[in-house]
Amino acid sequence: MICERLLKLIFYFLFVGMAFNPEIHAQSDPLVGATTLEEISRTEKTFRVYMDRYHPNEDALKHLSSVQDSITLYAFIGTWCRESKKYIPGLVKTLDVAANPFITLKFIGVDAQKKFPETFLKTFDIKYIPTVVVLKGDVEIGRIDEAPQQLIEIELVNILNKNGIY
């Protein structure tokens, strides 16, 4: 009887200890601040899978391949964010296939409360994640907020066309 109680007590403490051990249940911390595709892929394994499976629109690829103006894209993403995982890999794959040295993609990781990195969020007035801010020089020429209405690469081409970038 004492042995049975002792075993139950040991089991109870082991179970409770495991249930409340943060290391057992910890997910990787979200990336915050300037980051890279390699860091994103290492933190969020599905990102690379979605990227590899994506098939960019051929017309968008042609357009993006031929752009001769220097364009910078800031992709504000959350490794915790479902839409970031769904849409940003397609953009990455599109730009990778387009292989245009005039188009630069930079990643900024954002925390789940959308408070950090504060400087970037305020500078670009970011309210939704993901947001892709399109710059020509230092001037914002457009953005894609959260879920694009069309394929993300088509929205990018529309922004460029609207601003006379062919």
Short mmCIF file of N, CA and C in Angstrom, two decimals:
data_model
loop_
_atom_site.label_atom_id
_atom_site.label_comp_id
_atom_site.label_asym_id
_atom_site.label_seq_id
_atom_site.Cartn_x
_atom_site.Cartn_y
_atom_site.Cartn_z
N MET A 1 0.81 -1.19 0.00
CA MET A 1 0.00 0.00 0.00
C MET A 1 0.85 1.25 0.00
N ILE A 2 1.87 1.26 0.85
CA ILE A 2 2.77 2.42 0.91
C ILE A 2 3.54 2.53 -0.40
N CYS A 3 3.94 1.42 -0.93
CA CYS A 3 4.68 1.40 -2.19
C CYS A 3 3.81 1.96 -3.33
N GLU A 4 2.55 1.58 -3.36
CA GLU A 4 1.63 2.07 -4.39
C GLU A 4 1.45 3.58 -4.27
N ARG A 5 1.27 4.07 -3.05
CA ARG A 5 1.14 5.52 -2.84
C ARG A 5 2.41 6.26 -3.23
N LEU A 6 3.53 5.67 -2.89
CA LEU A 6 4.81 6.28 -3.24
C LEU A 6 4.97 6.36 -4.75
N LEU A 7 4.61 5.30 -5.44
CA LEU A 7 4.68 5.31 -6.91
C LEU A 7 3.74 6.37 -7.50
N LYS A 8 2.53 6.48 -6.96
CA LYS A 8 1.59 7.50 -7.44
C LYS A 8 2.13 8.89 -7.20
N LEU A 9 2.72 9.10 -6.03
CA LEU A 9 3.29 10.39 -5.69
C LEU A 9 4.45 10.74 -6.63
N ILE A 10 5.30 9.79 -6.88
CA ILE A 10 6.43 10.01 -7.80
C ILE A 10 5.90 10.31 -9.20
N PHE A 11 4.95 9.53 -9.64
CA PHE A 11 4.36 9.76 -10.96
C PHE A 11 3.75 11.15 -11.03
N TYR A 12 3.02 11.54 -9.98
CA TYR A 12 2.38 12.85 -9.95
C TYR A 12 3.42 13.96 -10.09
N PHE A 13 4.50 13.90 -9.32
CA PHE A 13 5.52 14.94 -9.38
C PHE A 13 6.24 14.95 -10.73
N LEU A 14 6.48 13.79 -11.27
CA LEU A 14 7.10 13.74 -12.59
C LEU A 14 6.19 14.34 -13.65
N PHE A 15 4.91 13.98 -13.61
CA PHE A 15 3.95 14.49 -14.57
C PHE A 15 3.80 16.01 -14.46
N VAL A 16 3.62 16.49 -13.23
CA VAL A 16 3.46 17.93 -13.01
C VAL A 16 4.73 18.66 -13.41
N GLY A 17 5.87 18.10 -13.07
CA GLY A 17 7.14 18.72 -13.44
C GLY A 17 7.31 18.83 -14.94
N MET A 18 6.92 17.80 -15.66
CA MET A 18 7.01 17.83 -17.12
C MET A 18 5.98 18.78 -17.71
N ALA A 19 4.79 18.79 -17.15
CA ALA A 19 3.72 19.63 -17.70
C ALA A 19 4.05 21.11 -17.57
N PHE A 20 4.77 21.49 -16.54
CA PHE A 20 5.06 22.91 -16.33
C PHE A 20 6.50 23.28 -16.65
N ASN A 21 7.23 22.40 -17.26
CA ASN A 21 8.59 22.70 -17.65
C ASN A 21 8.57 23.48 -18.96
N PRO A 22 8.96 24.75 -18.95
CA PRO A 22 8.88 25.56 -20.16
C PRO A 22 9.76 25.06 -21.28
N GLU A 23 10.83 24.36 -20.96
CA GLU A 23 11.72 23.89 -22.02
C GLU A 23 11.08 22.78 -22.83
N ILE A 24 10.20 22.02 -22.22
CA ILE A 24 9.55 20.93 -22.94
C ILE A 24 8.54 21.48 -23.93
N HIS A 25 7.83 22.54 -23.55
CA HIS A 25 6.76 23.08 -24.38
C HIS A 25 7.16 24.33 -25.16
N ALA A 26 8.38 24.78 -24.98
CA ALA A 26 8.78 26.05 -25.61
C ALA A 26 8.81 25.93 -27.12
N GLN A 27 8.23 26.94 -27.76
CA GLN A 27 8.38 27.07 -29.19
C GLN A 27 9.52 28.05 -29.38
N SER A 28 10.10 28.07 -30.56
CA SER A 28 11.19 29.01 -30.77
C SER A 28 10.65 30.43 -30.68
N ASP A 29 11.47 31.30 -30.14
CA ASP A 29 11.08 32.69 -30.02
C ASP A 29 10.92 33.29 -31.40
N PRO A 30 9.96 34.21 -31.55
CA PRO A 30 9.79 34.85 -32.86
C PRO A 30 11.01 35.70 -33.19
N LEU A 31 11.35 35.76 -34.46
CA LEU A 31 12.44 36.62 -34.89
C LEU A 31 11.96 38.07 -34.82
N VAL A 32 12.78 38.93 -34.26
CA VAL A 32 12.43 40.34 -34.14
C VAL A 32 13.60 41.16 -34.65
N GLY A 33 13.29 42.09 -35.56
CA GLY A 33 14.32 42.95 -36.14
C GLY A 33 14.76 42.44 -37.50
N ALA A 34 15.80 43.08 -38.02
CA ALA A 34 16.33 42.67 -39.32
C ALA A 34 16.75 41.22 -39.25
N THR A 35 16.36 40.46 -40.24
CA THR A 35 16.67 39.03 -40.25
C THR A 35 16.94 38.59 -41.69
N THR A 36 17.23 37.33 -41.86
CA THR A 36 17.56 36.79 -43.18
C THR A 36 16.67 35.61 -43.51
N LEU A 37 16.66 35.25 -44.77
CA LEU A 37 15.91 34.07 -45.21
C LEU A 37 16.42 32.82 -44.49
N GLU A 38 17.72 32.74 -44.30
CA GLU A 38 18.30 31.58 -43.62
C GLU A 38 17.79 31.47 -42.19
N GLU A 39 17.74 32.60 -41.47
CA GLU A 39 17.22 32.58 -40.10
C GLU A 39 15.74 32.22 -40.07
N ILE A 40 14.99 32.77 -41.00
CA ILE A 40 13.55 32.47 -41.06
C ILE A 40 13.35 30.99 -41.33
N SER A 41 14.08 30.45 -42.29
CA SER A 41 13.96 29.03 -42.65
C SER A 41 14.35 28.13 -41.50
N ARG A 42 15.35 28.54 -40.74
CA ARG A 42 15.79 27.74 -39.60
C ARG A 42 14.75 27.79 -38.47
N THR A 43 14.12 28.94 -38.27
CA THR A 43 13.13 29.11 -37.21
C THR A 43 11.78 28.51 -37.57
N GLU A 44 11.38 28.68 -38.82
CA GLU A 44 10.06 28.24 -39.28
C GLU A 44 10.25 27.29 -40.45
N LYS A 45 10.25 26.00 -40.16
CA LYS A 45 10.56 24.98 -41.18
C LYS A 45 9.60 24.97 -42.36
N THR A 46 8.34 25.31 -42.13
CA THR A 46 7.36 25.26 -43.23
C THR A 46 7.60 26.36 -44.26
N PHE A 47 8.31 27.41 -43.90
CA PHE A 47 8.57 28.53 -44.81
C PHE A 47 9.25 28.01 -46.09
N ARG A 48 10.30 27.23 -45.92
CA ARG A 48 11.05 26.70 -47.06
C ARG A 48 10.19 25.73 -47.87
N VAL A 49 9.36 24.95 -47.19
CA VAL A 49 8.47 24.00 -47.89
C VAL A 49 7.50 24.76 -48.79
N TYR A 50 6.86 25.81 -48.25
CA TYR A 50 5.92 26.60 -49.05
C TYR A 50 6.64 27.29 -50.20
N MET A 51 7.84 27.75 -49.94
CA MET A 51 8.62 28.41 -50.98
C MET A 51 8.93 27.43 -52.13
N ASP A 52 9.37 26.24 -51.78
CA ASP A 52 9.72 25.24 -52.80
C ASP A 52 8.50 24.81 -53.62
N ARG A 53 7.35 24.77 -53.01
CA ARG A 53 6.13 24.33 -53.70
C ARG A 53 5.48 25.41 -54.56
N TYR A 54 5.87 26.66 -54.39
CA TYR A 54 5.20 27.77 -55.06
C TYR A 54 5.60 27.86 -56.53
N HIS A 55 4.60 28.16 -57.38
CA HIS A 55 4.83 28.34 -58.81
C HIS A 55 4.42 29.76 -59.20
N PRO A 56 5.41 30.64 -59.35
CA PRO A 56 5.09 32.05 -59.65
C PRO A 56 4.42 32.22 -61.01
N ASN A 57 3.63 33.28 -61.10
CA ASN A 57 2.96 33.66 -62.33
C ASN A 57 4.02 34.05 -63.37
N GLU A 58 3.93 33.46 -64.56
CA GLU A 58 4.93 33.66 -65.61
C GLU A 58 5.01 35.12 -66.09
N ASP A 59 3.86 35.77 -66.26
CA ASP A 59 3.86 37.17 -66.70
C ASP A 59 4.53 38.07 -65.66
N ALA A 60 4.25 37.81 -64.40
CA ALA A 60 4.87 38.59 -63.32
C ALA A 60 6.38 38.36 -63.31
N LEU A 61 6.79 37.13 -63.53
CA LEU A 61 8.23 36.83 -63.58
C LEU A 61 8.92 37.61 -64.70
N LYS A 62 8.30 37.65 -65.87
CA LYS A 62 8.88 38.40 -66.99
C LYS A 62 9.04 39.86 -66.63
N HIS A 63 7.99 40.43 -66.07
CA HIS A 63 8.04 41.84 -65.70
C HIS A 63 9.12 42.09 -64.65
N LEU A 64 9.13 41.30 -63.59
CA LEU A 64 10.09 41.51 -62.51
C LEU A 64 11.53 41.26 -62.97
N SER A 65 11.71 40.37 -63.91
CA SER A 65 13.05 40.11 -64.45
C SER A 65 13.59 41.29 -65.24
N SER A 66 12.69 42.07 -65.82
CA SER A 66 13.13 43.16 -66.70
C SER A 66 13.22 44.53 -66.03
N VAL A 67 12.84 44.64 -64.77
CA VAL A 67 12.89 45.94 -64.07
C VAL A 67 14.34 46.43 -64.03
N GLN A 68 14.52 47.71 -64.40
CA GLN A 68 15.86 48.30 -64.43
C GLN A 68 16.08 49.35 -63.34
N ASP A 69 15.03 49.68 -62.59
CA ASP A 69 15.15 50.63 -61.47
C ASP A 69 15.48 49.87 -60.19
N SER A 70 16.22 50.52 -59.31
CA SER A 70 16.53 49.90 -58.02
C SER A 70 15.30 49.98 -57.12
N ILE A 71 14.84 48.83 -56.70
CA ILE A 71 13.66 48.70 -55.85
C ILE A 71 14.05 47.92 -54.60
N THR A 72 13.59 48.40 -53.45
CA THR A 72 13.82 47.68 -52.19
C THR A 72 12.47 47.31 -51.61
N LEU A 73 12.34 46.08 -51.20
CA LEU A 73 11.14 45.58 -50.55
C LEU A 73 11.49 45.26 -49.10
N TYR A 74 10.69 45.78 -48.18
CA TYR A 74 10.80 45.41 -46.79
C TYR A 74 9.60 44.52 -46.47
N ALA A 75 9.89 43.27 -46.14
CA ALA A 75 8.83 42.33 -45.77
C ALA A 75 8.78 42.25 -44.25
N PHE A 76 7.74 42.82 -43.67
CA PHE A 76 7.52 42.75 -42.22
C PHE A 76 6.73 41.48 -41.96
N ILE A 77 7.37 40.54 -41.29
CA ILE A 77 6.77 39.22 -41.11
C ILE A 77 6.76 38.83 -39.64
N GLY A 78 5.94 37.86 -39.33
CA GLY A 78 5.95 37.25 -38.01
C GLY A 78 6.12 35.75 -38.20
N THR A 79 7.12 35.18 -37.56
CA THR A 79 7.27 33.73 -37.65
C THR A 79 6.12 33.03 -36.94
N TRP A 80 5.34 33.77 -36.19
CA TRP A 80 4.15 33.28 -35.49
C TRP A 80 2.89 33.45 -36.35
N CYS A 81 3.00 34.15 -37.48
CA CYS A 81 1.85 34.60 -38.26
C CYS A 81 1.52 33.67 -39.42
N ARG A 82 0.30 33.19 -39.45
CA ARG A 82 -0.16 32.27 -40.50
C ARG A 82 -0.07 32.91 -41.88
N GLU A 83 -0.46 34.18 -42.02
CA GLU A 83 -0.43 34.84 -43.33
C GLU A 83 1.01 35.04 -43.81
N SER A 84 1.93 35.31 -42.89
CA SER A 84 3.34 35.44 -43.27
C SER A 84 3.84 34.13 -43.87
N LYS A 85 3.46 33.03 -43.26
CA LYS A 85 3.89 31.71 -43.76
C LYS A 85 3.22 31.36 -45.08
N LYS A 86 2.04 31.92 -45.29
CA LYS A 86 1.26 31.58 -46.49
C LYS A 86 1.68 32.40 -47.71
N TYR A 87 1.92 33.71 -47.53
CA TYR A 87 2.12 34.59 -48.69
C TYR A 87 3.58 34.95 -48.96
N ILE A 88 4.38 35.14 -47.95
CA ILE A 88 5.74 35.62 -48.15
C ILE A 88 6.62 34.57 -48.86
N PRO A 89 6.48 33.28 -48.61
CA PRO A 89 7.28 32.33 -49.37
C PRO A 89 7.08 32.45 -50.89
N GLY A 90 5.86 32.76 -51.32
CA GLY A 90 5.60 32.95 -52.75
C GLY A 90 6.35 34.14 -53.31
N LEU A 91 6.41 35.21 -52.55
CA LEU A 91 7.17 36.39 -52.96
C LEU A 91 8.65 36.06 -53.05
N VAL A 92 9.16 35.37 -52.06
CA VAL A 92 10.57 34.99 -52.05
C VAL A 92 10.91 34.13 -53.26
N LYS A 93 10.07 33.14 -53.52
CA LYS A 93 10.31 32.25 -54.67
C LYS A 93 10.26 33.04 -55.97
N THR A 94 9.30 33.94 -56.10
CA THR A 94 9.16 34.75 -57.31
C THR A 94 10.42 35.57 -57.55
N LEU A 95 10.88 36.25 -56.52
CA LEU A 95 12.07 37.09 -56.68
C LEU A 95 13.32 36.25 -56.91
N ASP A 96 13.36 35.08 -56.33
CA ASP A 96 14.49 34.17 -56.55
C ASP A 96 14.53 33.73 -58.01
N VAL A 97 13.38 33.35 -58.56
CA VAL A 97 13.32 32.90 -59.96
C VAL A 97 13.56 34.07 -60.91
N ALA A 98 13.02 35.26 -60.58
CA ALA A 98 13.21 36.44 -61.43
C ALA A 98 14.69 36.84 -61.47
N ALA A 99 15.41 36.60 -60.40
CA ALA A 99 16.86 36.83 -60.33
C ALA A 99 17.27 38.22 -60.84
N ASN A 100 16.55 39.24 -60.38
CA ASN A 100 16.85 40.60 -60.80
C ASN A 100 17.70 41.29 -59.73
N PRO A 101 18.94 41.66 -60.06
CA PRO A 101 19.80 42.30 -59.06
C PRO A 101 19.33 43.70 -58.66
N PHE A 102 18.39 44.28 -59.40
CA PHE A 102 17.87 45.60 -59.06
C PHE A 102 16.79 45.56 -57.98
N ILE A 103 16.30 44.36 -57.68
CA ILE A 103 15.24 44.22 -56.66
C ILE A 103 15.83 43.54 -55.44
N THR A 104 15.76 44.24 -54.31
CA THR A 104 16.30 43.74 -53.06
C THR A 104 15.16 43.49 -52.08
N LEU A 105 15.19 42.34 -51.43
CA LEU A 105 14.19 41.98 -50.43
C LEU A 105 14.87 41.91 -49.07
N LYS A 106 14.34 42.68 -48.12
CA LYS A 106 14.85 42.67 -46.75
C LYS A 106 13.72 42.23 -45.82
N PHE A 107 14.08 41.45 -44.82
CA PHE A 107 13.10 40.92 -43.87
C PHE A 107 13.22 41.61 -42.52
N ILE A 108 12.07 41.95 -41.96
CA ILE A 108 12.02 42.49 -40.61
C ILE A 108 11.05 41.62 -39.82
N GLY A 109 11.56 40.95 -38.80
CA GLY A 109 10.72 40.13 -37.94
C GLY A 109 10.01 41.00 -36.92
N VAL A 110 8.74 40.69 -36.67
CA VAL A 110 7.90 41.47 -35.77
C VAL A 110 7.34 40.54 -34.69
N ASP A 111 7.29 41.03 -33.47
CA ASP A 111 6.74 40.22 -32.38
C ASP A 111 5.21 40.12 -32.51
N ALA A 112 4.61 39.20 -31.80
CA ALA A 112 3.18 38.92 -31.93
C ALA A 112 2.30 40.09 -31.48
N GLN A 113 2.80 40.96 -30.63
CA GLN A 113 2.02 42.12 -30.19
C GLN A 113 2.20 43.31 -31.13
N LYS A 114 3.04 43.16 -32.13
CA LYS A 114 3.35 44.20 -33.12
C LYS A 114 3.88 45.46 -32.45
N LYS A 115 4.75 45.26 -31.47
CA LYS A 115 5.36 46.40 -30.77
C LYS A 115 6.86 46.50 -31.05
N PHE A 116 7.48 45.41 -31.45
CA PHE A 116 8.92 45.41 -31.69
C PHE A 116 9.21 44.81 -33.06
N PRO A 117 10.17 45.32 -33.80
CA PRO A 117 11.08 46.41 -33.48
C PRO A 117 10.41 47.76 -33.69
N GLU A 118 10.30 48.51 -32.62
CA GLU A 118 9.54 49.75 -32.58
C GLU A 118 9.97 50.76 -33.64
N THR A 119 11.27 50.94 -33.84
CA THR A 119 11.75 51.93 -34.80
C THR A 119 11.25 51.63 -36.20
N PHE A 120 11.38 50.38 -36.64
CA PHE A 120 10.92 50.00 -37.98
C PHE A 120 9.41 50.15 -38.10
N LEU A 121 8.68 49.70 -37.09
CA LEU A 121 7.22 49.73 -37.14
C LEU A 121 6.70 51.17 -37.23
N LYS A 122 7.32 52.07 -36.49
CA LYS A 122 6.90 53.47 -36.54
C LYS A 122 7.33 54.13 -37.84
N THR A 123 8.54 53.88 -38.26
CA THR A 123 9.06 54.49 -39.49
C THR A 123 8.17 54.17 -40.68
N PHE A 124 7.72 52.91 -40.75
CA PHE A 124 6.92 52.48 -41.90
C PHE A 124 5.43 52.39 -41.60
N ASP A 125 5.02 52.82 -40.42
CA ASP A 125 3.60 52.82 -40.01
C ASP A 125 2.95 51.45 -40.28
N ILE A 126 3.54 50.42 -39.71
CA ILE A 126 3.07 49.05 -39.91
C ILE A 126 1.95 48.74 -38.94
N LYS A 127 0.82 48.31 -39.49
CA LYS A 127 -0.34 47.93 -38.67
C LYS A 127 -0.72 46.46 -38.85
N TYR A 128 -0.33 45.87 -39.99
CA TYR A 128 -0.71 44.50 -40.31
C TYR A 128 0.54 43.68 -40.61
N ILE A 129 0.44 42.39 -40.29
CA ILE A 129 1.52 41.46 -40.58
C ILE A 129 0.94 40.32 -41.41
N PRO A 130 1.53 39.97 -42.51
CA PRO A 130 2.71 40.60 -43.10
C PRO A 130 2.35 41.88 -43.84
N THR A 131 3.32 42.75 -43.98
CA THR A 131 3.23 43.91 -44.85
C THR A 131 4.51 43.97 -45.66
N VAL A 132 4.36 44.17 -46.95
CA VAL A 132 5.51 44.36 -47.83
C VAL A 132 5.48 45.82 -48.28
N VAL A 133 6.52 46.56 -47.90
CA VAL A 133 6.65 47.97 -48.27
C VAL A 133 7.59 48.03 -49.46
N VAL A 134 7.14 48.71 -50.53
CA VAL A 134 7.92 48.81 -51.76
C VAL A 134 8.49 50.22 -51.85
N LEU A 135 9.82 50.31 -51.94
CA LEU A 135 10.50 51.60 -52.00
C LEU A 135 11.28 51.74 -53.30
N LYS A 136 11.23 52.95 -53.85
CA LYS A 136 12.13 53.33 -54.94
C LYS A 136 12.99 54.42 -54.34
N GLY A 137 14.25 54.13 -54.13
CA GLY A 137 15.10 55.02 -53.35
C GLY A 137 14.60 55.00 -51.92
N ASP A 138 14.34 56.17 -51.37
CA ASP A 138 13.83 56.27 -50.01
C ASP A 138 12.33 56.56 -49.97
N VAL A 139 11.68 56.48 -51.13
CA VAL A 139 10.27 56.85 -51.24
C VAL A 139 9.40 55.60 -51.35
N GLU A 140 8.42 55.51 -50.48
CA GLU A 140 7.47 54.40 -50.56
C GLU A 140 6.56 54.61 -51.77
N ILE A 141 6.49 53.60 -52.63
CA ILE A 141 5.63 53.69 -53.81
C ILE A 141 4.43 52.76 -53.72
N GLY A 142 4.37 51.97 -52.67
CA GLY A 142 3.22 51.08 -52.48
C GLY A 142 3.50 50.07 -51.38
N ARG A 143 2.45 49.35 -51.04
CA ARG A 143 2.59 48.30 -50.03
C ARG A 143 1.52 47.24 -50.23
N ILE A 144 1.82 46.07 -49.74
CA ILE A 144 0.87 44.96 -49.75
C ILE A 144 0.65 44.61 -48.28
N ASP A 145 -0.56 44.86 -47.80
CA ASP A 145 -0.89 44.62 -46.40
C ASP A 145 -1.58 43.27 -46.23
N GLU A 146 -1.07 42.50 -45.29
CA GLU A 146 -1.67 41.24 -44.85
C GLU A 146 -1.90 40.27 -45.99
N ALA A 147 -3.12 40.01 -46.35
CA ALA A 147 -3.44 39.02 -47.39
C ALA A 147 -3.65 39.74 -48.73
N PRO A 148 -2.82 39.44 -49.72
CA PRO A 148 -3.01 40.09 -51.01
C PRO A 148 -4.34 39.71 -51.65
N GLN A 149 -4.88 40.62 -52.45
CA GLN A 149 -6.15 40.37 -53.14
C GLN A 149 -5.96 39.46 -54.35
N GLN A 150 -4.73 39.45 -54.88
CA GLN A 150 -4.35 38.59 -56.01
C GLN A 150 -3.07 37.88 -55.60
N LEU A 151 -2.46 37.17 -56.53
CA LEU A 151 -1.15 36.59 -56.23
C LEU A 151 -0.22 37.72 -55.82
N ILE A 152 0.62 37.47 -54.84
CA ILE A 152 1.46 38.54 -54.30
C ILE A 152 2.38 39.14 -55.36
N GLU A 153 2.87 38.33 -56.29
CA GLU A 153 3.75 38.86 -57.33
C GLU A 153 2.99 39.75 -58.32
N ILE A 154 1.71 39.46 -58.52
CA ILE A 154 0.90 40.31 -59.41
C ILE A 154 0.64 41.65 -58.72
N GLU A 155 0.39 41.62 -57.43
CA GLU A 155 0.21 42.88 -56.70
C GLU A 155 1.48 43.72 -56.76
N LEU A 156 2.64 43.07 -56.65
CA LEU A 156 3.91 43.79 -56.75
C LEU A 156 4.06 44.42 -58.14
N VAL A 157 3.77 43.66 -59.17
CA VAL A 157 3.85 44.18 -60.54
C VAL A 157 2.89 45.36 -60.70
N ASN A 158 1.69 45.26 -60.16
CA ASN A 158 0.73 46.37 -60.25
C ASN A 158 1.26 47.64 -59.58
N ILE A 159 1.91 47.49 -58.44
CA ILE A 159 2.51 48.64 -57.76
C ILE A 159 3.59 49.26 -58.65
N LEU A 160 4.43 48.41 -59.22
CA LEU A 160 5.50 48.93 -60.08
C LEU A 160 4.93 49.61 -61.31
N ASN A 161 3.96 48.99 -61.95
CA ASN A 161 3.34 49.59 -63.15
C ASN A 161 2.69 50.93 -62.83
N LYS A 162 1.98 51.00 -61.71
CA LYS A 162 1.30 52.22 -61.32
C LYS A 162 2.29 53.38 -61.13
N ASN A 163 3.53 53.03 -60.82
CA ASN A 163 4.56 54.03 -60.60
C ASN A 163 5.53 54.16 -61.77
N GLY A 164 5.12 53.63 -62.93
CA GLY A 164 5.92 53.77 -64.14
C GLY A 164 7.20 52.98 -64.16
N ILE A 165 7.25 51.90 -63.42
CA ILE A 165 8.46 51.05 -63.38
C ILE A 165 8.20 49.80 -64.20
N TYR A 166 8.85 49.75 -65.37
CA TYR A 166 8.64 48.63 -66.29
C TYR A 166 9.89 47.84 -66.50
#
